[in-house]
């Protein structure tokens, strides 16, 4: 589960970095770029929840056996 959480943090960091660079390079569009970036980060979190849950259940199952 720790590995899944680290991947999630890495993905969020990379996504934030990409959108930060976009907002920095095009300041006129920063007001539009950041909401899209936040929505993208929310999608990354949503897509990771299933894998985190699977890892958590798999880890819990190994402890019981």
XYZ file of C-alpha atoms in Angstrom:
65
model
C 0.000 0.000 0.000
C 2.901 2.323 0.705
C 4.085 1.912 -2.867
C 0.659 2.870 -4.223
C 0.596 5.983 -2.035
C 4.087 6.954 -3.187
C 3.017 6.557 -6.816
C -0.006 8.755 -6.109
C 2.172 11.447 -4.540
C 4.592 11.284 -7.459
C 1.754 11.557 -9.970
C 0.225 14.515 -8.131
C 3.593 16.234 -7.912
C 4.297 15.736 -11.586
C 0.821 16.920 -12.556
C 1.174 20.033 -10.396
C 4.610 20.711 -11.890
C 3.272 20.452 -15.440
C 0.388 22.817 -14.747
C 2.632 25.196 -12.811
C 4.961 25.344 -15.827
C 1.988 25.971 -18.099
C 0.670 28.784 -15.904
C 4.148 30.258 -15.584
C 4.802 30.194 -19.318
C 1.401 31.640 -20.230
C 0.408 34.056 -17.427
C -2.640 35.368 -19.321
C -4.165 31.911 -19.204
C -3.231 31.061 -15.603
C -6.784 31.709 -14.411
C -7.941 28.980 -16.792
C -4.976 26.645 -16.470
C -5.160 26.159 -12.691
C -8.791 24.983 -12.500
C -8.055 22.439 -15.234
C -4.970 21.375 -13.285
C -6.981 20.897 -10.095
C -9.581 18.868 -11.976
C -6.800 16.740 -13.449
C -5.315 16.151 -9.998
C -8.753 15.140 -8.716
C -8.995 12.652 -11.598
C -5.563 11.249 -10.717
C -6.711 10.741 -7.130
C -9.966 9.139 -8.261
C -8.140 6.734 -10.556
C -5.719 5.763 -7.780
C -8.351 4.995 -5.141
C -9.195 1.587 -6.614
C -5.572 0.441 -6.633
C -4.953 1.764 -3.121
C -8.042 -0.069 -1.881
C -6.932 -3.290 -3.594
C -3.464 -3.023 -2.071
C -4.941 -2.355 1.366
C -7.240 -5.371 1.175
C -4.468 -7.580 -0.187
C -2.147 -6.475 2.613
C -4.838 -7.074 5.248
C -5.562 -10.535 3.842
C -1.935 -11.579 4.136
C -1.835 -10.585 7.809
C -4.849 -12.713 8.660
C -3.448 -15.894 7.114
